[in-house]
């Protein structure tokens, strides 16, 4: 019974993560059907991610109030209903609004699998369940664009949202069956930090608007953008102060005093930006410069997914033999090379080089994501593990939302700068040349951030190895993980 609920929750998580990226391969058809500029397509992913971030801090309170069985039922049905509304959208604004609703339900379902693993399974089965959970979290971002491209090519863009109905029903049925013996939900009155909730909604909402629309309005030349930027910074700073002082914080920011968790979350912001940014930029690039169809885009993305799928079974054994810091360094470097190859492909496109770039990306992302998850889940005592998981998930979603918005804005900025430098009325060839330059520079920026992440973890590993050797010479022994705490 317990395993049914866990597997059902993992299926639900697969559905929610896959849906963040499932629209990327269908950007062209969605843009054409809803008459939206292609440059605005990042709102489809960003709206989901922002709603997810705002919901994540409330999941502990909601699960205690509702109980796991009712909680799973409410948010699974909400996600499926929002999916139907997305499929029926008649305007771009309606689609973005429905994606916000999806993000709320997705943010609620995201931590459910981890909570059920920790509370419903015996300690001896946690490792097997976490391996399965980790595999789904790693594969889901790849499956989204692949399934999105295939379904759009054969059944139209609305079908990518209807896909959630059978997946959601299977997950919900398993959870309802596995949670049949769950005791009634608690009646304790847990206070909600409403000021903190208002501050994070204002801060993240205005920040996302600035990142998405700043380029259109000339950034800080626009008074509106300048005022909203100030509002976002003040609201987010006030949120941090409020959460540190609150007796009932939405987010347990105090856990970030744990150095290992702080490092994992900081790295997860960069990784989230790289993962979600890549899954958005690659289809955008292939549509704008190569005029690829959704089916062709899904095939390109599938190369990276095939590598991820092939090595997932070896990850537990690799983790036993290789330090997590070393794996992150290798993964970041491989991802850096992949991003650099995409940068080169902008000016000199070669299908063979793109395939190699995707293979490296699949291997690199897998070697980064899994070790970071290990760092986060082993950083705290069991009692604090759910709160640490929420912080880790928030950092991933925040990195993804900011990464997609910034990278899309950078493409727009560099493209506009190129056309402005020409003077006169640019032709179609000039427009394409501007996008070649813009995509090349944007992928190069991503490569630079990944290289910096590799250097940071290499320095961290060298420092901790030296500290461990020094501790071994003195009284007592300290492990690398312990020295992080």
Short mmCIF file of C-alpha atoms in Angstrom, two decimals:
data_model
loop_
_atom_site.label_atom_id
_atom_site.label_comp_id
_atom_site.label_asym_id
_atom_site.label_seq_id
_atom_site.Cartn_x
_atom_site.Cartn_y
_atom_site.Cartn_z
CA UNK A 1 0.00 0.00 0.00
CA UNK A 2 2.77 2.42 0.93
CA UNK A 3 4.65 1.81 -2.31
CA UNK A 4 1.48 2.48 -4.32
CA UNK A 5 1.18 5.96 -2.85
CA UNK A 6 4.90 6.64 -3.42
CA UNK A 7 4.82 5.46 -7.05
CA UNK A 8 1.63 7.46 -7.64
CA UNK A 9 3.26 10.60 -6.24
CA UNK A 10 6.35 10.04 -8.41
CA UNK A 11 4.07 9.75 -11.47
CA UNK A 12 2.48 13.07 -10.43
CA UNK A 13 5.91 14.69 -10.10
CA UNK A 14 6.89 13.33 -13.53
CA UNK A 15 3.76 14.96 -14.96
CA UNK A 16 4.40 18.34 -13.31
CA UNK A 17 8.10 18.64 -14.23
CA UNK A 18 7.51 17.36 -17.76
CA UNK A 19 4.83 19.98 -18.24
CA UNK A 20 7.20 22.87 -17.52
CA UNK A 21 9.08 22.12 -20.74
CA UNK A 22 6.45 20.37 -22.86
CA UNK A 23 5.46 23.63 -24.57
CA UNK A 24 8.96 24.42 -25.83
CA UNK A 25 8.89 22.24 -28.94
CA UNK A 26 5.41 23.58 -29.72
CA UNK A 27 6.34 27.28 -29.44
CA UNK A 28 5.91 27.92 -33.17
CA UNK A 29 2.40 26.42 -33.54
CA UNK A 30 1.21 28.01 -30.26
CA UNK A 31 2.55 31.41 -31.33
CA UNK A 32 0.86 31.11 -34.72
CA UNK A 33 -2.47 29.89 -33.31
CA UNK A 34 -2.72 32.49 -30.54
CA UNK A 35 -1.12 35.37 -32.52
CA UNK A 36 1.63 36.04 -29.98
CA UNK A 37 5.17 37.27 -30.73
CA UNK A 38 7.70 34.45 -30.60
CA UNK A 39 9.82 36.48 -28.18
CA UNK A 40 6.95 36.41 -25.64
CA UNK A 41 6.85 32.61 -25.59
CA UNK A 42 9.09 32.47 -22.51
CA UNK A 43 6.08 33.64 -20.48
CA UNK A 44 4.56 30.17 -20.99
CA UNK A 45 7.35 28.56 -18.96
CA UNK A 46 8.06 31.49 -16.63
CA UNK A 47 4.44 31.85 -15.48
CA UNK A 48 4.40 28.19 -14.44
CA UNK A 49 7.72 28.44 -12.59
CA UNK A 50 6.83 31.62 -10.68
CA UNK A 51 3.50 30.15 -9.51
CA UNK A 52 5.34 26.99 -8.47
CA UNK A 53 7.88 29.00 -6.42
CA UNK A 54 5.14 30.91 -4.57
CA UNK A 55 3.23 27.69 -3.79
CA UNK A 56 6.16 25.60 -2.56
CA UNK A 57 6.50 27.35 0.85
CA UNK A 58 2.82 26.64 1.59
CA UNK A 59 2.99 22.90 0.96
CA UNK A 60 3.82 21.89 4.53
CA UNK A 61 0.89 23.87 5.95
CA UNK A 62 -1.53 22.63 3.27
CA UNK A 63 -0.58 18.96 3.71
CA UNK A 64 -1.10 19.20 7.48
CA UNK A 65 -4.46 20.91 7.06
CA UNK A 66 -5.78 18.59 4.34
CA UNK A 67 -4.00 15.31 5.02
CA UNK A 68 -2.00 13.60 2.27
CA UNK A 69 -4.99 11.82 0.70
CA UNK A 70 -7.16 14.91 0.27
CA UNK A 71 -4.10 17.02 -0.60
CA UNK A 72 -3.19 14.66 -3.47
CA UNK A 73 -6.78 14.63 -4.69
CA UNK A 74 -7.27 18.41 -4.66
CA UNK A 75 -4.05 19.34 -6.43
CA UNK A 76 -4.02 16.45 -8.93
CA UNK A 77 -7.54 17.40 -10.04
CA UNK A 78 -6.56 21.08 -10.13
CA UNK A 79 -3.58 20.29 -12.35
CA UNK A 80 -5.70 18.24 -14.76
CA UNK A 81 -8.43 20.90 -14.88
CA UNK A 82 -5.84 23.61 -15.59
CA UNK A 83 -4.41 21.41 -18.36
CA UNK A 84 -7.81 21.19 -20.05
CA UNK A 85 -8.16 24.98 -19.81
CA UNK A 86 -4.70 25.41 -21.37
CA UNK A 87 -5.74 23.19 -24.28
CA UNK A 88 -8.91 25.25 -24.76
CA UNK A 89 -7.14 28.64 -24.60
CA UNK A 90 -8.24 31.09 -27.27
CA UNK A 91 -5.66 33.79 -26.53
CA UNK A 92 -2.07 34.00 -25.37
CA UNK A 93 -3.12 35.80 -22.18
CA UNK A 94 -5.58 33.02 -21.34
CA UNK A 95 -2.88 30.40 -21.86
CA UNK A 96 -0.45 32.23 -19.55
CA UNK A 97 -3.18 32.54 -16.91
CA UNK A 98 -3.95 28.83 -17.10
CA UNK A 99 -0.24 28.06 -16.86
CA UNK A 100 -0.18 30.06 -13.61
CA UNK A 101 -2.93 27.79 -12.28
CA UNK A 102 -0.96 24.74 -13.42
CA UNK A 103 2.09 26.09 -11.60
CA UNK A 104 0.15 26.40 -8.34
CA UNK A 105 -0.94 22.76 -8.54
CA UNK A 106 2.50 21.65 -9.75
CA UNK A 107 4.23 23.44 -6.88
CA UNK A 108 1.94 21.64 -4.44
CA UNK A 109 2.58 18.21 -5.96
CA UNK A 110 6.36 18.62 -6.27
CA UNK A 111 7.32 17.91 -2.60
CA UNK A 112 4.62 15.25 -2.12
CA UNK A 113 6.75 12.35 -3.35
CA UNK A 114 9.60 13.21 -1.00
CA UNK A 115 7.21 13.54 1.96
CA UNK A 116 5.54 10.19 1.25
CA UNK A 117 8.90 8.44 0.85
CA UNK A 118 10.05 9.74 4.23
CA UNK A 119 6.78 9.12 6.10
CA UNK A 120 5.23 6.03 4.47
CA UNK A 121 8.21 3.79 3.74
CA UNK A 122 10.57 2.11 6.23
CA UNK A 123 14.07 3.59 6.46
CA UNK A 124 15.58 0.63 4.61
CA UNK A 125 13.56 1.40 1.47
CA UNK A 126 14.30 5.13 1.30
CA UNK A 127 17.37 4.64 -0.91
CA UNK A 128 15.53 2.64 -3.56
CA UNK A 129 12.62 5.09 -3.58
CA UNK A 130 14.90 8.14 -3.80
CA UNK A 131 16.77 6.56 -6.73
CA UNK A 132 13.48 6.10 -8.58
CA UNK A 133 12.42 9.63 -7.67
CA UNK A 134 15.77 11.05 -8.81
CA UNK A 135 15.52 9.20 -12.12
CA UNK A 136 12.10 10.71 -12.83
CA UNK A 137 13.23 14.23 -11.87
CA UNK A 138 16.22 13.90 -14.21
CA UNK A 139 14.27 12.44 -17.14
CA UNK A 140 11.17 14.62 -16.95
CA UNK A 141 12.71 17.85 -18.38
CA UNK A 142 13.87 15.86 -21.41
CA UNK A 143 10.60 13.96 -21.90
CA UNK A 144 8.60 17.21 -21.98
CA UNK A 145 9.98 18.69 -25.22
CA UNK A 146 10.22 15.25 -26.86
CA UNK A 147 6.58 14.40 -26.14
CA UNK A 148 5.56 17.96 -26.95
CA UNK A 149 7.20 17.82 -30.37
CA UNK A 150 5.75 14.41 -31.24
CA UNK A 151 2.20 15.22 -30.13
CA UNK A 152 2.19 18.66 -31.77
CA UNK A 153 3.39 17.21 -35.07
CA UNK A 154 0.71 14.51 -35.14
CA UNK A 155 -2.24 15.84 -33.13
CA UNK A 156 -1.81 19.61 -32.75
CA UNK A 157 -0.50 21.75 -29.90
CA UNK A 158 -3.57 21.31 -27.65
CA UNK A 159 -2.77 17.59 -27.33
CA UNK A 160 0.32 18.33 -25.21
CA UNK A 161 -1.99 19.45 -22.41
CA UNK A 162 -4.49 16.62 -22.81
CA UNK A 163 -1.59 14.22 -22.22
CA UNK A 164 -1.76 15.18 -18.53
CA UNK A 165 -5.20 13.59 -18.14
CA UNK A 166 -4.19 9.89 -18.41
CA UNK A 167 -0.92 10.47 -16.53
CA UNK A 168 -2.68 12.42 -13.79
CA UNK A 169 -5.45 9.84 -13.43
CA UNK A 170 -2.95 6.99 -13.08
CA UNK A 171 -0.98 8.89 -10.45
CA UNK A 172 -4.12 9.90 -8.56
CA UNK A 173 -5.56 6.35 -8.60
CA UNK A 174 -2.33 4.93 -7.17
CA UNK A 175 -2.17 7.59 -4.46
CA UNK A 176 -5.83 7.14 -3.48
CA UNK A 177 -5.31 3.39 -3.21
CA UNK A 178 -2.06 3.67 -1.28
CA UNK A 179 -3.35 6.33 1.12
CA UNK A 180 -6.60 4.55 1.94
CA UNK A 181 -5.49 3.84 5.52
CA UNK A 182 -4.22 7.37 6.21
CA UNK A 183 -5.43 8.85 9.52
CA UNK A 184 -7.63 11.95 9.49
CA UNK A 185 -5.92 15.27 8.89
CA UNK A 186 -4.77 17.21 11.92
CA UNK A 187 -6.94 20.01 13.24
CA UNK A 188 -4.18 22.17 14.67
CA UNK A 189 -4.31 25.79 13.68
CA UNK A 190 -1.01 26.63 12.02
CA UNK A 191 -0.49 30.33 11.44
CA UNK A 192 0.24 31.55 7.94
CA UNK A 193 2.80 34.29 7.44
CA UNK A 194 0.53 36.38 5.23
CA UNK A 195 2.87 39.41 5.09
CA UNK A 196 5.66 37.11 3.92
CA UNK A 197 3.39 35.58 1.28
CA UNK A 198 2.38 39.01 -0.03
CA UNK A 199 6.01 40.15 -0.15
CA UNK A 200 7.23 37.11 -2.11
CA UNK A 201 4.34 37.37 -4.59
CA UNK A 202 5.06 41.08 -5.18
CA UNK A 203 8.83 40.58 -5.31
CA UNK A 204 8.90 37.61 -7.67
CA UNK A 205 5.98 38.81 -9.79
CA UNK A 206 7.46 42.25 -10.45
CA UNK A 207 10.96 40.85 -10.95
CA UNK A 208 9.67 38.41 -13.55
CA UNK A 209 7.78 41.18 -15.34
CA UNK A 210 10.93 43.33 -15.45
CA UNK A 211 13.00 40.47 -16.86
CA UNK A 212 10.39 39.55 -19.46
CA UNK A 213 9.38 43.04 -20.59
CA UNK A 214 12.44 45.18 -19.82
CA UNK A 215 13.93 44.84 -23.28
CA UNK A 216 10.69 45.89 -24.95
CA UNK A 217 10.55 49.14 -22.95
CA UNK A 218 14.24 50.02 -23.11
CA UNK A 219 15.08 48.78 -19.62
CA UNK A 220 15.88 51.60 -17.19
CA UNK A 221 15.16 54.26 -19.78
CA UNK A 222 11.56 53.39 -18.95
CA UNK A 223 10.29 54.84 -15.67
CA UNK A 224 7.89 51.91 -15.30
CA UNK A 225 10.70 49.36 -15.47
CA UNK A 226 12.88 51.37 -13.06
CA UNK A 227 10.06 51.68 -10.51
CA UNK A 228 9.13 48.00 -10.77
CA UNK A 229 12.77 46.97 -10.36
CA UNK A 230 13.01 49.00 -7.17
CA UNK A 231 9.72 47.54 -5.95
CA UNK A 232 10.95 43.99 -6.61
CA UNK A 233 14.25 44.52 -4.78
CA UNK A 234 12.58 46.17 -1.77
CA UNK A 235 9.90 43.45 -1.55
CA UNK A 236 12.42 40.60 -1.76
CA UNK A 237 14.73 42.23 0.80
CA UNK A 238 11.75 42.77 3.12
CA UNK A 239 10.74 39.13 2.60
CA UNK A 240 14.16 37.92 3.74
CA UNK A 241 14.05 40.16 6.83
CA UNK A 242 10.48 39.07 7.60
CA UNK A 243 11.23 35.35 7.27
CA UNK A 244 14.30 35.59 9.50
CA UNK A 245 12.25 37.30 12.22
CA UNK A 246 8.94 35.41 11.88
CA UNK A 247 7.96 32.70 14.36
CA UNK A 248 6.06 30.95 11.54
CA UNK A 249 8.15 31.55 8.40
CA UNK A 250 6.97 30.46 4.97
CA UNK A 251 10.52 29.41 4.10
CA UNK A 252 12.97 28.15 6.72
CA UNK A 253 15.78 30.45 5.61
CA UNK A 254 17.64 29.65 8.83
CA UNK A 255 18.55 26.26 7.36
CA UNK A 256 20.83 28.09 4.92
CA UNK A 257 23.21 28.54 7.83
CA UNK A 258 24.14 24.96 6.96
CA UNK A 259 27.00 25.45 4.53
CA UNK A 260 26.40 22.25 2.59
CA UNK A 261 22.73 23.09 1.96
CA UNK A 262 23.64 26.69 1.08
CA UNK A 263 26.14 25.48 -1.53
CA UNK A 264 23.65 22.97 -2.97
CA UNK A 265 20.91 25.61 -3.28
CA UNK A 266 23.22 28.23 -4.80
CA UNK A 267 24.50 25.72 -7.35
CA UNK A 268 20.93 24.62 -8.03
CA UNK A 269 20.02 28.17 -9.08
CA UNK A 270 22.75 28.06 -11.76
CA UNK A 271 21.81 24.51 -12.75
CA UNK A 272 18.12 25.40 -12.96
CA UNK A 273 18.94 28.36 -15.20
CA UNK A 274 21.10 26.16 -17.44
CA UNK A 275 18.63 23.27 -17.65
CA UNK A 276 15.45 25.27 -18.21
CA UNK A 277 17.29 27.89 -20.25
CA UNK A 278 18.69 25.24 -22.58
CA UNK A 279 15.35 23.50 -23.01
CA UNK A 280 13.87 26.86 -24.04
CA UNK A 281 16.75 28.27 -26.10
CA UNK A 282 17.41 25.17 -28.20
CA UNK A 283 13.86 24.99 -29.67
CA UNK A 284 13.81 28.81 -30.01
CA UNK A 285 17.11 28.62 -31.94
CA UNK A 286 15.96 25.75 -34.17
CA UNK A 287 12.67 27.50 -34.97
CA UNK A 288 14.11 30.96 -35.61
CA UNK A 289 17.27 30.04 -37.54
CA UNK A 290 16.69 26.55 -38.95
CA UNK A 291 12.88 26.57 -39.36
CA UNK A 292 12.63 23.16 -37.71
CA UNK A 293 9.26 21.48 -37.21
CA UNK A 294 8.16 20.26 -33.75
CA UNK A 295 9.00 16.67 -34.74
CA UNK A 296 12.53 17.65 -35.81
CA UNK A 297 13.04 19.60 -32.57
CA UNK A 298 11.93 16.65 -30.45
CA UNK A 299 14.44 14.42 -32.24
CA UNK A 300 17.32 16.81 -31.47
CA UNK A 301 16.34 16.93 -27.80
CA UNK A 302 15.96 13.15 -27.70
CA UNK A 303 19.69 12.65 -28.27
CA UNK A 304 20.47 14.18 -24.89
CA UNK A 305 17.65 12.23 -23.28
CA UNK A 306 18.97 8.95 -24.60
CA UNK A 307 22.28 9.57 -22.82
CA UNK A 308 20.49 10.47 -19.60
CA UNK A 309 18.42 7.31 -19.75
CA UNK A 310 21.41 5.09 -20.48
CA UNK A 311 23.54 6.26 -17.54
CA UNK A 312 20.89 6.65 -14.83
CA UNK A 313 21.32 3.05 -13.71
CA UNK A 314 25.04 3.61 -13.12
CA UNK A 315 24.69 6.81 -11.07
CA UNK A 316 24.29 5.10 -7.64
CA UNK A 317 27.50 3.12 -8.20
CA UNK A 318 29.33 6.19 -9.48
CA UNK A 319 28.27 8.14 -6.39
CA UNK A 320 29.84 5.46 -4.17
CA UNK A 321 33.19 5.73 -5.97
CA UNK A 322 33.45 9.42 -6.92
CA UNK A 323 33.01 12.44 -4.63
CA UNK A 324 29.92 14.50 -5.39
CA UNK A 325 32.03 17.64 -5.91
CA UNK A 326 34.06 15.91 -8.62
CA UNK A 327 30.89 14.77 -10.38
CA UNK A 328 29.51 18.32 -10.34
CA UNK A 329 32.79 19.64 -11.80
CA UNK A 330 32.75 17.05 -14.61
CA UNK A 331 29.04 17.64 -15.29
CA UNK A 332 29.45 21.42 -15.38
CA UNK A 333 32.44 21.20 -17.73
CA UNK A 334 30.61 18.86 -20.12
CA UNK A 335 27.58 21.17 -20.06
CA UNK A 336 29.90 24.15 -20.67
CA UNK A 337 31.38 22.47 -23.75
CA UNK A 338 27.86 21.67 -24.97
CA UNK A 339 26.76 25.31 -24.59
CA UNK A 340 29.90 26.49 -26.40
CA UNK A 341 29.19 24.10 -29.29
CA UNK A 342 25.68 25.54 -29.56
CA UNK A 343 27.28 28.99 -29.62
CA UNK A 344 29.43 27.92 -32.56
CA UNK A 345 26.45 26.28 -34.30
CA UNK A 346 24.70 29.65 -34.51
CA UNK A 347 27.17 30.83 -37.17
CA UNK A 348 28.16 27.47 -38.66
CA UNK A 349 25.30 25.01 -38.23
CA UNK A 350 26.18 21.34 -38.52
CA UNK A 351 23.74 18.61 -37.56
CA UNK A 352 26.60 16.36 -36.45
CA UNK A 353 27.97 19.01 -34.07
CA UNK A 354 24.49 19.60 -32.66
CA UNK A 355 24.11 15.87 -31.97
CA UNK A 356 27.46 15.83 -30.13
CA UNK A 357 26.45 18.94 -28.18
CA UNK A 358 23.22 17.27 -27.10
CA UNK A 359 25.00 14.06 -26.07
CA UNK A 360 27.40 16.10 -23.92
CA UNK A 361 24.50 18.08 -22.48
CA UNK A 362 22.63 14.93 -21.48
CA UNK A 363 25.66 13.49 -19.74
CA UNK A 364 26.64 16.80 -18.13
CA UNK A 365 23.21 17.66 -16.74
CA UNK A 366 22.81 14.18 -15.24
CA UNK A 367 26.20 14.37 -13.53
CA UNK A 368 25.27 17.79 -12.07
CA UNK A 369 21.67 17.24 -10.99
CA UNK A 370 21.98 13.99 -9.07
CA UNK A 371 25.00 14.95 -6.89
CA UNK A 372 23.41 18.29 -6.01
CA UNK A 373 20.33 16.41 -4.85
CA UNK A 374 22.54 14.21 -2.67
CA UNK A 375 24.22 17.27 -1.16
CA UNK A 376 20.85 18.82 -0.31
CA UNK A 377 19.20 15.70 1.14
CA UNK A 378 22.18 14.75 3.33
CA UNK A 379 22.81 18.26 4.64
CA UNK A 380 20.30 18.28 7.50
CA UNK A 381 18.82 16.01 10.15
CA UNK A 382 15.71 14.02 9.21
CA UNK A 383 13.37 16.45 11.00
CA UNK A 384 14.52 19.34 8.78
CA UNK A 385 14.68 17.32 5.56
CA UNK A 386 11.24 18.41 4.21
CA UNK A 387 12.09 22.11 4.72
CA UNK A 388 15.49 21.58 3.10
CA UNK A 389 13.75 19.89 0.16
CA UNK A 390 11.45 22.91 -0.26
CA UNK A 391 14.45 25.28 -0.28
CA UNK A 392 16.22 23.09 -2.85
CA UNK A 393 13.14 22.96 -5.10
CA UNK A 394 12.60 26.72 -4.78
CA UNK A 395 16.21 27.37 -5.82
CA UNK A 396 15.78 25.18 -8.92
CA UNK A 397 12.52 26.83 -9.97
CA UNK A 398 13.83 30.32 -9.21
CA UNK A 399 16.95 29.66 -11.27
CA UNK A 400 14.81 28.29 -14.09
CA UNK A 401 12.41 31.25 -14.14
CA UNK A 402 15.17 33.85 -14.00
CA UNK A 403 17.36 31.91 -16.44
CA UNK A 404 14.68 31.58 -19.12
CA UNK A 405 13.75 35.26 -18.79
CA UNK A 406 17.34 36.56 -18.79
CA UNK A 407 18.51 34.40 -21.67
CA UNK A 408 15.47 35.32 -23.76
CA UNK A 409 16.03 39.00 -22.94
CA UNK A 410 19.70 38.69 -23.91
CA UNK A 411 18.76 37.27 -27.31
CA UNK A 412 16.42 40.22 -27.83
CA UNK A 413 18.98 42.79 -26.65
CA UNK A 414 21.80 41.52 -28.86
CA UNK A 415 19.49 41.13 -31.87
CA UNK A 416 18.16 44.68 -31.48
CA UNK A 417 21.68 46.08 -30.97
CA UNK A 418 22.85 44.47 -34.20
CA UNK A 419 19.95 45.88 -36.22
CA UNK A 420 20.34 49.34 -34.67
CA UNK A 421 24.00 49.34 -35.65
CA UNK A 422 23.14 48.78 -39.30
CA UNK A 423 21.05 51.91 -39.72
CA UNK A 424 18.26 52.15 -42.25
CA UNK A 425 15.64 49.46 -42.80
CA UNK A 426 17.09 45.97 -42.21
CA UNK A 427 16.20 43.19 -44.63
CA UNK A 428 15.46 39.53 -43.98
CA UNK A 429 19.15 38.62 -44.28
CA UNK A 430 20.06 41.28 -41.72
CA UNK A 431 17.38 39.99 -39.35
CA UNK A 432 18.75 36.47 -39.59
CA UNK A 433 22.33 37.68 -39.11
CA UNK A 434 21.20 39.50 -35.98
CA UNK A 435 19.73 36.30 -34.55
CA UNK A 436 22.90 34.36 -35.43
CA UNK A 437 24.93 36.86 -33.41
CA UNK A 438 22.39 36.98 -30.56
CA UNK A 439 22.07 33.22 -30.10
CA UNK A 440 25.83 32.73 -30.39
CA UNK A 441 26.55 35.27 -27.65
CA UNK A 442 23.74 34.00 -25.40
CA UNK A 443 24.96 30.39 -25.49
CA UNK A 444 28.49 31.69 -24.85
CA UNK A 445 27.27 33.49 -21.70
CA UNK A 446 25.67 30.25 -20.51
CA UNK A 447 28.96 28.43 -21.13
CA UNK A 448 30.77 31.04 -19.04
CA UNK A 449 28.46 30.56 -16.05
CA UNK A 450 28.85 26.78 -16.23
CA UNK A 451 32.63 27.13 -16.39
CA UNK A 452 32.52 29.36 -13.30
CA UNK A 453 30.44 26.75 -11.49
CA UNK A 454 32.97 24.04 -12.37
CA UNK A 455 35.83 26.19 -11.05
CA UNK A 456 33.93 26.95 -7.83
CA UNK A 457 33.29 23.28 -7.07
CA UNK A 458 36.86 22.34 -7.99
CA UNK A 459 38.16 24.93 -5.51
CA UNK A 460 35.68 23.70 -2.90
CA UNK A 461 36.80 20.11 -3.35
CA UNK A 462 40.51 20.98 -3.10
CA UNK A 463 39.88 23.04 0.03
CA UNK A 464 37.84 20.32 1.73
CA UNK A 465 40.35 17.63 0.80
CA UNK A 466 43.11 19.69 2.42
CA UNK A 467 40.93 20.25 5.48
CA UNK A 468 40.19 16.53 5.74
CA UNK A 469 43.90 15.63 5.51
CA UNK A 470 44.69 18.17 8.21
CA UNK A 471 41.94 16.79 10.46
CA UNK A 472 43.21 13.24 9.91
CA UNK A 473 46.61 14.20 11.29
CA UNK A 474 45.08 15.62 14.46
CA UNK A 475 42.76 14.06 17.06
CA UNK A 476 39.55 12.72 15.55
CA UNK A 477 38.63 12.45 11.90
CA UNK A 478 36.34 14.66 9.84
CA UNK A 479 34.62 13.70 6.66
CA UNK A 480 34.17 16.01 3.71
CA UNK A 481 30.45 16.18 4.32
CA UNK A 482 30.87 16.90 8.03
CA UNK A 483 33.22 19.77 7.28
CA UNK A 484 30.41 21.36 5.29
CA UNK A 485 28.02 21.46 8.20
#
